[in-house]
Short mmCIF file of C-alpha atoms and ligand atoms in Angstrom, two decimals:
data_model
loop_
_atom_site.label_atom_id
_atom_site.label_comp_id
_atom_site.label_asym_id
_atom_site.label_seq_id
_atom_site.Cartn_x
_atom_site.Cartn_y
_atom_site.Cartn_z
CA MET A 1 -22.81 308.91 62.41
CA LYS A 2 -24.90 306.07 61.01
CA VAL A 3 -23.09 302.77 60.86
CA LEU A 4 -24.08 299.47 59.23
CA ILE A 5 -22.32 296.26 60.23
CA VAL A 6 -22.71 293.32 57.83
CA GLY A 7 -23.16 289.88 59.46
CA GLY A 8 -24.78 288.23 62.44
CA GLY A 9 -22.30 286.08 64.32
CA GLY A 10 -20.36 286.41 67.55
CA ARG A 11 -17.71 288.53 65.83
CA GLU A 12 -20.33 291.02 64.65
CA HIS A 13 -21.86 291.07 68.14
CA ALA A 14 -18.45 292.01 69.58
CA LEU A 15 -17.84 294.67 66.89
CA ALA A 16 -21.34 296.11 67.34
CA TRP A 17 -20.97 296.17 71.13
CA LYS A 18 -17.70 298.11 70.79
CA ALA A 19 -19.05 300.42 68.05
CA ALA A 20 -22.07 301.23 70.25
CA GLN A 21 -19.66 302.73 72.83
CA SER A 22 -18.18 305.15 70.28
CA ARG A 23 -18.59 308.89 70.83
CA LEU A 24 -19.31 309.13 67.09
CA ILE A 25 -22.30 306.79 66.95
CA ASP A 26 -25.82 308.12 66.32
CA GLU A 27 -27.48 305.06 64.79
CA LEU A 28 -26.19 301.49 64.71
CA HIS A 29 -27.62 299.00 62.20
CA VAL A 30 -26.65 295.37 61.74
CA ALA A 31 -27.76 293.10 58.88
CA PRO A 32 -28.87 290.44 59.54
CA GLY A 33 -27.74 290.76 63.20
CA ASN A 34 -28.91 288.36 65.93
CA PRO A 35 -31.08 288.47 69.08
CA GLY A 36 -28.15 289.56 71.26
CA ILE A 37 -27.31 292.48 68.96
CA GLY A 38 -31.03 293.31 68.77
CA GLY A 39 -30.85 294.33 72.43
CA PHE A 40 -28.96 297.53 71.58
CA ALA A 41 -28.89 298.01 67.76
CA LEU A 42 -31.35 297.87 64.87
CA CYS A 43 -31.23 294.49 63.15
CA HIS A 44 -32.33 293.92 59.56
CA ARG A 45 -33.13 290.21 59.77
CA GLY A 46 -34.16 289.85 56.14
CA VAL A 47 -30.83 290.93 54.63
CA LYS A 48 -28.24 288.14 54.58
CA ALA A 49 -24.52 288.96 54.70
CA THR A 50 -23.98 287.41 51.25
CA ASP A 51 -26.91 289.28 49.66
CA ILE A 52 -24.69 291.85 47.92
CA GLU A 53 -27.48 293.81 46.25
CA GLY A 54 -29.62 293.70 49.39
CA GLN A 55 -26.78 295.01 51.57
CA ALA A 56 -25.92 297.78 49.10
CA ALA A 57 -29.58 298.81 48.86
CA LEU A 58 -29.87 298.87 52.65
CA ALA A 59 -26.71 300.97 53.05
CA ARG A 60 -28.07 303.48 50.53
CA LYS A 61 -31.53 303.59 52.10
CA LEU A 62 -30.04 304.21 55.54
CA HIS A 63 -27.59 306.83 54.21
CA ALA A 64 -24.91 304.92 56.11
CA ASP A 65 -21.80 306.99 56.83
CA LEU A 66 -19.73 303.84 57.29
CA VAL A 67 -20.27 300.15 56.51
CA ILE A 68 -18.17 297.48 58.21
CA VAL A 69 -17.78 294.22 56.27
CA GLY A 70 -16.09 291.39 58.14
CA MET A 71 -17.52 288.21 56.65
CA ASP A 72 -15.30 286.18 54.30
CA ASP A 73 -17.93 285.20 51.73
CA ALA A 74 -19.26 288.76 51.43
CA LEU A 75 -15.69 290.03 50.85
CA ALA A 76 -14.99 287.35 48.23
CA LEU A 77 -18.26 288.21 46.48
CA GLY A 78 -17.12 291.83 46.16
CA LEU A 79 -19.48 293.57 48.59
CA VAL A 80 -16.87 296.23 49.36
CA ASP A 81 -16.38 297.03 45.64
CA ARG A 82 -20.17 297.27 45.27
CA LEU A 83 -20.41 299.72 48.19
CA HIS A 84 -17.50 301.80 46.85
CA ASP A 85 -19.31 302.01 43.49
CA ALA A 86 -22.31 303.37 45.37
CA GLY A 87 -20.08 306.02 46.98
CA ILE A 88 -20.36 304.53 50.48
CA LYS A 89 -17.42 304.59 52.92
CA THR A 90 -16.57 301.01 53.79
CA PHE A 91 -14.17 299.36 56.20
CA GLY A 92 -13.03 296.13 54.57
CA PRO A 93 -10.86 295.05 51.63
CA THR A 94 -11.96 294.99 47.99
CA LYS A 95 -12.41 291.61 46.33
CA GLU A 96 -8.91 291.83 44.85
CA ALA A 97 -7.30 292.70 48.21
CA ALA A 98 -9.34 290.01 50.01
CA ARG A 99 -7.75 287.48 47.65
CA LEU A 100 -5.14 287.09 50.42
CA GLU A 101 -7.85 285.03 52.14
CA TRP A 102 -9.92 283.52 49.34
CA SER A 103 -6.94 282.12 47.46
CA LYS A 104 -4.25 280.46 49.53
CA GLY A 105 -2.14 280.13 46.37
CA PHE A 106 -2.30 283.90 45.80
CA ALA A 107 -1.32 284.52 49.43
CA LYS A 108 1.71 282.27 48.92
CA GLU A 109 2.71 284.12 45.73
CA ILE A 110 2.58 287.45 47.57
CA MET A 111 4.58 286.03 50.46
CA THR A 112 7.21 284.58 48.14
CA LYS A 113 7.54 287.91 46.34
CA ALA A 114 7.80 289.86 49.59
CA SER A 115 10.15 287.29 51.23
CA VAL A 116 7.69 286.67 54.06
CA PRO A 117 8.50 283.57 56.15
CA THR A 118 5.94 280.79 55.58
CA ALA A 119 5.86 277.01 55.09
CA ARG A 120 7.51 275.60 51.95
CA TYR A 121 4.84 274.51 49.50
CA GLY A 122 3.87 273.21 46.09
CA SER A 123 0.72 274.24 44.22
CA PHE A 124 -1.14 271.75 42.00
CA THR A 125 -4.11 271.56 39.68
CA ASP A 126 -3.28 268.08 38.38
CA TYR A 127 -3.95 265.13 40.68
CA GLU A 128 -1.16 262.85 39.44
CA THR A 129 1.48 265.58 39.74
CA ALA A 130 0.26 266.36 43.25
CA ARG A 131 0.42 262.70 44.20
CA ALA A 132 3.98 262.38 42.93
CA HIS A 133 4.99 265.43 44.97
CA LEU A 134 3.35 263.91 48.03
CA GLU A 135 5.32 260.65 47.56
CA ARG A 136 8.56 262.63 47.42
CA GLU A 137 7.81 264.79 50.48
CA GLY A 138 6.37 262.13 52.81
CA VAL A 139 4.62 262.80 56.12
CA PRO A 140 3.87 264.77 58.27
CA ILE A 141 2.44 267.05 55.62
CA VAL A 142 -0.40 269.55 55.22
CA ILE A 143 -2.92 269.48 52.35
CA LYS A 144 -4.97 272.62 51.68
CA ALA A 145 -7.77 273.40 49.26
CA ASP A 146 -6.94 276.72 47.59
CA GLY A 147 -10.32 278.44 48.05
CA LEU A 148 -12.77 279.16 50.87
CA ALA A 149 -14.02 275.92 52.44
CA LEU A 150 -15.65 276.99 55.73
CA GLY A 151 -12.40 276.33 57.58
CA LYS A 152 -12.60 272.64 56.59
CA GLY A 153 -10.26 272.62 53.58
CA VAL A 154 -7.07 271.98 55.58
CA SER A 155 -5.84 268.48 56.52
CA VAL A 156 -2.80 268.01 58.73
CA CYS A 157 -1.72 264.45 57.84
CA THR A 158 0.57 262.19 59.85
CA THR A 159 0.19 259.05 57.73
CA MET A 160 0.52 258.56 53.99
CA ALA A 161 -2.97 256.97 53.86
CA GLU A 162 -4.49 260.11 55.42
CA ALA A 163 -2.59 262.37 53.02
CA GLU A 164 -3.68 260.39 49.98
CA ALA A 165 -7.29 260.39 51.16
CA ALA A 166 -7.20 264.18 51.75
CA LEU A 167 -5.73 264.82 48.31
CA LYS A 168 -8.29 262.59 46.65
CA ALA A 169 -11.20 264.15 48.56
CA ALA A 170 -10.19 267.68 47.54
CA MET A 171 -9.06 267.09 43.93
CA LEU A 172 -11.04 264.13 42.62
CA ASP A 173 -14.19 264.00 44.76
CA ARG A 174 -14.34 267.82 44.99
CA ALA A 175 -15.42 267.62 48.64
CA PHE A 176 -14.98 271.43 48.83
CA GLY A 177 -16.34 272.12 45.35
CA GLU A 178 -14.29 274.47 43.18
CA ALA A 179 -12.20 275.48 46.23
CA GLY A 180 -10.35 272.18 45.66
CA ALA A 181 -9.55 272.71 41.96
CA ARG A 182 -6.14 273.87 43.13
CA VAL A 183 -4.44 272.26 46.12
CA LEU A 184 -1.39 273.32 48.12
CA ILE A 185 0.87 270.72 49.69
CA GLU A 186 2.72 272.33 52.54
CA GLU A 187 5.57 271.60 54.91
CA PHE A 188 4.34 270.74 58.42
CA MET A 189 5.37 273.40 60.97
CA LYS A 190 5.63 272.96 64.74
CA GLY A 191 5.10 275.58 67.42
CA ASP A 192 2.53 277.74 69.21
CA GLU A 193 -0.21 279.21 67.02
CA VAL A 194 -1.11 282.87 67.40
CA SER A 195 -3.73 285.04 65.71
CA ILE A 196 -2.63 288.60 64.98
CA LEU A 197 -5.34 291.01 63.88
CA ALA A 198 -4.04 294.28 62.45
CA PHE A 199 -5.73 297.47 61.26
CA SER A 200 -4.55 298.73 57.87
CA ASP A 201 -5.30 301.81 55.79
CA GLY A 202 -3.49 300.37 52.76
CA ARG A 203 -0.09 301.85 53.67
CA THR A 204 0.21 301.73 57.45
CA ILE A 205 -0.52 298.59 59.46
CA LYS A 206 -0.91 298.40 63.26
CA GLN A 207 -1.24 295.26 65.33
CA MET A 208 -3.91 294.61 67.90
CA VAL A 209 -3.31 292.52 71.00
CA SER A 210 -2.37 288.89 70.22
CA ALA A 211 -4.96 286.11 70.62
CA GLN A 212 -5.11 282.33 70.50
CA ASP A 213 -7.98 280.24 69.17
CA HIS A 214 -8.79 276.59 69.95
CA LYS A 215 -9.97 274.93 66.76
CA PRO A 216 -10.48 271.22 67.64
CA VAL A 217 -13.78 270.46 69.36
CA GLY A 218 -12.36 268.41 72.26
CA ASP A 219 -10.23 269.12 75.33
CA GLY A 220 -6.48 268.76 74.74
CA ASP A 221 -7.00 269.69 71.06
CA THR A 222 -8.67 266.40 70.16
CA GLY A 223 -11.45 265.62 67.69
CA PRO A 224 -12.48 267.36 64.48
CA ASN A 225 -11.78 271.03 63.75
CA THR A 226 -14.47 273.65 64.32
CA GLY A 227 -14.81 277.34 63.55
CA GLY A 228 -13.17 277.95 66.97
CA MET A 229 -14.19 276.82 70.48
CA GLY A 230 -12.65 279.62 72.51
CA THR A 231 -10.04 282.35 72.58
CA TYR A 232 -7.97 284.40 74.96
CA ALA A 233 -5.76 287.46 74.70
CA PRO A 234 -2.95 288.37 75.03
CA VAL A 235 -0.74 285.30 74.34
CA PRO A 236 2.30 285.46 76.68
CA ALA A 237 4.50 283.55 74.16
CA TYR A 238 4.01 286.43 71.69
CA THR A 239 6.73 288.69 73.10
CA PRO A 240 7.35 292.33 72.06
CA GLU A 241 10.43 291.11 70.21
CA ILE A 242 8.38 288.63 68.14
CA ALA A 243 5.82 291.38 67.51
CA ARG A 244 8.58 293.60 66.05
CA THR A 245 9.76 290.76 63.79
CA VAL A 246 6.20 290.15 62.59
CA GLN A 247 5.70 293.84 61.93
CA LYS A 248 8.91 294.23 59.93
CA HIS A 249 9.13 290.89 58.11
CA ILE A 250 5.47 289.90 57.66
CA LEU A 251 2.87 292.65 57.97
CA GLU A 252 4.65 295.64 56.42
CA PRO A 253 6.01 293.71 53.39
CA VAL A 254 2.59 292.21 52.64
CA ILE A 255 0.81 295.56 52.85
CA ALA A 256 3.48 297.11 50.60
CA ALA A 257 3.20 294.24 48.09
CA MET A 258 -0.59 294.65 47.89
CA ALA A 259 -0.25 298.41 47.39
CA ASP A 260 2.34 297.80 44.65
CA ARG A 261 -0.13 295.56 42.83
CA GLY A 262 -2.70 298.34 42.86
CA ALA A 263 -4.84 296.46 45.38
CA PRO A 264 -4.16 298.25 48.68
CA PHE A 265 -5.49 296.33 51.67
CA VAL A 266 -7.84 298.50 53.75
CA GLY A 267 -9.43 296.65 56.63
CA CYS A 268 -8.41 294.12 59.24
CA LEU A 269 -5.60 291.82 58.15
CA PHE A 270 -5.56 288.64 60.22
CA ALA A 271 -2.28 286.73 60.19
CA GLY A 272 -2.45 283.17 61.49
CA LEU A 273 1.11 282.56 62.69
CA MET A 274 3.13 279.60 63.89
CA LEU A 275 5.87 280.54 66.36
CA THR A 276 8.46 278.03 65.16
CA ALA A 277 11.99 277.44 66.41
CA ASP A 278 13.13 279.47 63.35
CA GLY A 279 10.89 282.42 64.20
CA PRO A 280 7.30 283.35 63.37
CA LYS A 281 5.94 281.97 60.08
CA VAL A 282 2.61 282.56 58.34
CA LEU A 283 0.03 279.75 58.32
CA GLU A 284 -2.59 281.79 56.51
CA PHE A 285 -4.05 285.25 56.05
CA ASN A 286 -7.66 286.22 56.58
CA ALA A 287 -9.05 289.48 55.28
CA ARG A 288 -11.24 290.23 58.32
CA PHE A 289 -11.49 290.08 62.10
CA GLY A 290 -11.31 286.55 63.49
CA ASP A 291 -14.28 284.82 65.02
CA PRO A 292 -13.93 284.21 68.00
CA GLU A 293 -10.74 286.36 68.16
CA ALA A 294 -12.70 289.63 67.88
CA GLN A 295 -14.62 288.62 71.02
CA VAL A 296 -11.44 288.94 73.14
CA VAL A 297 -9.61 291.67 71.21
CA MET A 298 -12.48 294.20 71.22
CA PRO A 299 -12.94 294.12 75.02
CA LEU A 300 -9.24 294.97 75.50
CA LEU A 301 -9.15 297.76 72.91
CA GLU A 302 -9.19 301.12 74.68
CA ASN A 303 -9.52 303.31 71.57
CA ASP A 304 -12.85 304.42 70.16
CA LEU A 305 -13.39 301.71 67.49
CA LEU A 306 -15.11 303.98 64.97
CA GLU A 307 -12.31 306.55 65.20
CA VAL A 308 -9.84 303.82 64.28
CA LEU A 309 -11.96 302.39 61.45
CA LEU A 310 -12.54 305.85 59.96
CA ALA A 311 -8.80 306.55 60.13
CA CYS A 312 -8.22 303.33 58.13
CA VAL A 313 -10.81 304.22 55.51
CA GLU A 314 -9.46 307.79 55.22
CA GLY A 315 -5.76 306.79 55.09
CA ARG A 316 -4.86 308.36 58.46
CA LEU A 317 -3.94 305.32 60.50
CA LYS A 318 -0.39 306.54 61.14
CA ASP A 319 -1.84 309.28 63.39
CA ILE A 320 -3.67 306.77 65.61
CA HIS A 321 -2.04 305.41 68.73
CA LEU A 322 -3.61 302.02 69.51
CA ARG A 323 -4.04 301.29 73.21
CA PHE A 324 -5.00 298.03 74.92
CA ARG A 325 -5.94 297.66 78.56
CA GLU A 326 -3.80 295.69 80.98
CA GLY A 327 -4.95 292.23 81.98
CA ALA A 328 -6.54 289.51 79.87
CA ALA A 329 -9.77 288.47 78.20
CA ALA A 330 -11.15 284.97 77.67
CA ASN A 331 -14.10 283.81 75.59
CA VAL A 332 -15.52 280.30 75.94
CA VAL A 333 -17.78 279.12 73.12
CA VAL A 334 -20.86 277.16 74.14
CA ALA A 335 -21.91 274.89 71.26
CA SER A 336 -24.84 272.67 70.32
CA PRO A 337 -24.66 268.95 71.13
CA GLY A 338 -23.15 267.10 68.15
CA TYR A 339 -21.33 270.14 66.68
CA PRO A 340 -19.29 270.21 64.39
CA GLY A 341 -21.38 267.30 63.08
CA GLY A 342 -25.18 267.46 62.88
CA TYR A 343 -27.00 269.10 65.79
CA PRO A 344 -30.57 269.89 66.86
CA LYS A 345 -31.96 273.43 66.71
CA GLY A 346 -34.65 275.19 68.71
CA LEU A 347 -33.47 274.19 72.21
CA PRO A 348 -34.57 276.83 74.77
CA ILE A 349 -31.66 278.77 76.34
CA HIS A 350 -31.81 279.83 80.00
CA GLY A 351 -29.60 281.60 82.49
CA LEU A 352 -28.14 284.45 80.41
CA ASP A 353 -29.25 287.08 82.97
CA LYS A 354 -27.75 285.03 85.76
CA ALA A 355 -24.48 284.71 83.84
CA GLU A 356 -24.31 288.43 83.10
CA LYS A 357 -24.84 289.23 86.79
CA LEU A 358 -21.57 287.36 87.36
CA GLY A 359 -19.80 290.01 85.30
CA VAL A 360 -19.42 288.17 81.99
CA ARG A 361 -20.53 289.38 78.57
CA ILE A 362 -22.47 287.07 76.30
CA PHE A 363 -21.82 287.32 72.56
CA HIS A 364 -24.57 285.59 70.58
CA ALA A 365 -23.72 283.53 67.49
CA GLY A 366 -26.26 280.78 66.69
CA THR A 367 -29.34 281.97 68.61
CA ALA A 368 -32.86 282.89 67.49
CA LEU A 369 -36.16 283.97 69.00
CA ASP A 370 -38.93 281.41 68.40
CA ASP A 371 -42.57 282.31 67.62
CA ASN A 372 -43.22 282.91 71.33
CA GLY A 373 -40.22 285.17 71.73
CA VAL A 374 -38.23 282.52 73.60
CA LEU A 375 -34.47 282.49 72.99
CA VAL A 376 -33.47 279.17 71.37
CA THR A 377 -30.41 277.57 69.77
CA ALA A 378 -30.14 278.05 66.00
CA GLY A 379 -26.56 277.15 65.05
CA GLY A 380 -23.50 275.05 65.89
CA ARG A 381 -21.69 277.65 67.95
CA VAL A 382 -24.53 279.08 70.03
CA LEU A 383 -22.82 281.80 72.05
CA GLY A 384 -19.58 282.93 73.60
CA VAL A 385 -19.13 283.77 77.28
CA MET A 386 -16.45 286.45 77.64
CA ALA A 387 -14.82 287.88 80.74
CA VAL A 388 -11.88 290.16 81.41
CA GLY A 389 -9.62 289.87 84.42
CA ALA A 390 -6.37 291.11 85.91
CA ASP A 391 -4.67 288.10 84.32
CA LEU A 392 -5.53 285.06 82.19
CA ARG A 393 -6.38 282.90 85.20
CA GLU A 394 -8.89 285.43 86.51
CA ALA A 395 -10.46 286.03 83.09
CA LEU A 396 -10.87 282.27 82.58
CA SER A 397 -12.33 281.57 86.00
CA ARG A 398 -14.89 284.37 85.52
CA ALA A 399 -15.79 283.17 82.01
CA TYR A 400 -16.25 279.58 83.20
CA ALA A 401 -18.51 280.70 86.07
CA GLY A 402 -20.65 282.35 83.39
CA VAL A 403 -20.61 279.20 81.24
CA GLU A 404 -21.96 277.19 84.22
CA ALA A 405 -24.89 279.60 84.52
CA VAL A 406 -25.91 279.26 80.86
CA GLN A 407 -28.27 276.33 80.32
CA PHE A 408 -29.59 274.45 77.32
CA GLU A 409 -29.99 270.74 76.70
CA GLY A 410 -26.71 269.02 75.80
CA LYS A 411 -24.58 272.19 75.85
CA GLN A 412 -21.01 271.47 74.81
CA TYR A 413 -17.86 273.46 75.57
CA ARG A 414 -14.13 272.99 76.04
CA ARG A 415 -13.01 273.02 79.66
CA ASP A 416 -9.38 273.84 78.86
CA ILE A 417 -9.39 277.18 77.02
CA GLY A 418 -6.01 278.82 77.64
CA TRP A 419 -4.26 275.59 78.58
CA ARG A 420 -1.12 276.15 76.54
CA SER A 421 -0.37 279.43 78.26
CA LEU A 422 -1.48 278.26 81.69
CA SER A 423 0.86 275.26 81.56
CA LYS A 424 3.75 277.59 80.66
CA LEU A 425 2.87 280.01 83.47
CA LYS A 426 2.90 277.08 85.91
CA LYS A 427 6.41 276.14 84.75
CA THR A 428 7.68 279.63 85.50
CA TYR A 429 6.54 279.59 89.14
P1 AMP B 501 -5.38 277.39 58.03
O1 AMP B 501 -6.86 277.46 57.72
O2 AMP B 501 -4.50 277.45 56.84
O3 AMP B 501 -4.99 278.29 59.17
O4 AMP B 501 -5.19 275.95 58.67
C1 AMP B 501 -6.01 275.47 59.72
C2 AMP B 501 -5.17 274.86 60.78
O5 AMP B 501 -4.37 273.80 60.26
C3 AMP B 501 -4.18 275.83 61.38
O6 AMP B 501 -4.78 276.58 62.39
C4 AMP B 501 -3.10 274.90 61.89
O7 AMP B 501 -3.44 274.36 63.14
C5 AMP B 501 -3.08 273.80 60.88
N1 AMP B 501 -2.05 274.06 59.86
C6 AMP B 501 -2.21 274.72 58.69
N2 AMP B 501 -1.05 274.78 58.00
C7 AMP B 501 -0.13 274.14 58.75
C8 AMP B 501 1.27 273.84 58.58
N3 AMP B 501 1.95 274.20 57.48
N4 AMP B 501 1.88 273.17 59.58
C9 AMP B 501 1.22 272.76 60.68
N5 AMP B 501 -0.09 272.99 60.88
C10 AMP B 501 -0.77 273.67 59.95
N1 LIG B 502 -10.90 281.95 64.35
C1 LIG B 502 -10.43 281.74 63.05
C2 LIG B 502 -11.10 282.50 61.99
O1 LIG B 502 -11.84 283.44 62.23
O2 LIG B 502 -10.91 282.17 60.83
#
């Protein structure tokens, strides 16, 4: 079959790499793709992920048998609806189903209706009312812009001054544009954070292996938040018992609630969970694979990815038995100097061959080929270095050996990916 993947980040590289191994694949296209993906698939550099008409025209021209949409903005802009209108099979939720991600307030309403455990919250469109609520609740507290804000719309506040500044920035200064027209003020939850990606055909939902991201830029979870500096899978704290609770009290009720509304969720539902002392609770939903979660989940998935995605699109997921290999995967993000603030572009990248000879896989994110065909940096998160191993320790030590081999001026990475689980493992022995 002919498959088109929409996007060009590390997540799409991981999805494309896995799709390329499918027994069903004849032609693999990615738009816009990136230089890493260009090594094994056809990239359409000129078609941006958010160019809805461009993507639909490309899918038609290619006679794509399946399109995979995993980019939040494209989902919120209704790319999946547009492709459905054109009669093209698409893996990904419609705009209405993707509302679970693009409106945090909507996600809360669904959770309340379906009795899904999540943080207590208030929702506000009026600044003075929000401020009064804040005064009553006190700190620690979490302030969230309702809409999509590039992962930057959430402030976890430990002082009243911080909370007031966050509320003002979102509601009065409109630091996140219209995304801040509505703000949620949420109870602060404590515990281990886990990312659960799950395939859904709109009725049946099946979990993939658990993963953990590292959002702050600095070691020990210090400094400003980023899109994610590294991931590993599975997360030992996410026990089979917790997985059953999540299935029964979170994933299944949400999928049923969306179907009841006439907006069945077909695609990858990503639940960001906090494992609190009172059990797992939802931090947020995303309507797509995580980035960089996909970079560790795909390497552990044993099934043929396209078989699973087709089963979702065709409503046959209940017949699929998901299998994940034993062991662990780790992905360390190598970022540009200065990220998540301003950073230079165009720095030559060396050592990828050397790294790959060490047994790691490189997933490109912010890379480009310059006019002379030299691979250079082109984004904040430049690439991910992923390795699998018999256990987390082995996967991490392999990935870090690969990171050492990758060279560009001022490269930045966290040296402690996996630390929460490693410190717990140490305690056990
Ligand atoms: P979100 O985009 O909603 O996942 O929030 C981004 C990050 O903020 C999460 O990964 C958590 O680390 C933190 N966070 C969000 N909501 C809460 C909460 N209610 N309690 C504690 N931390 C939170
Ligand atoms: N890694 C978090 C996300 O994809 O939103």
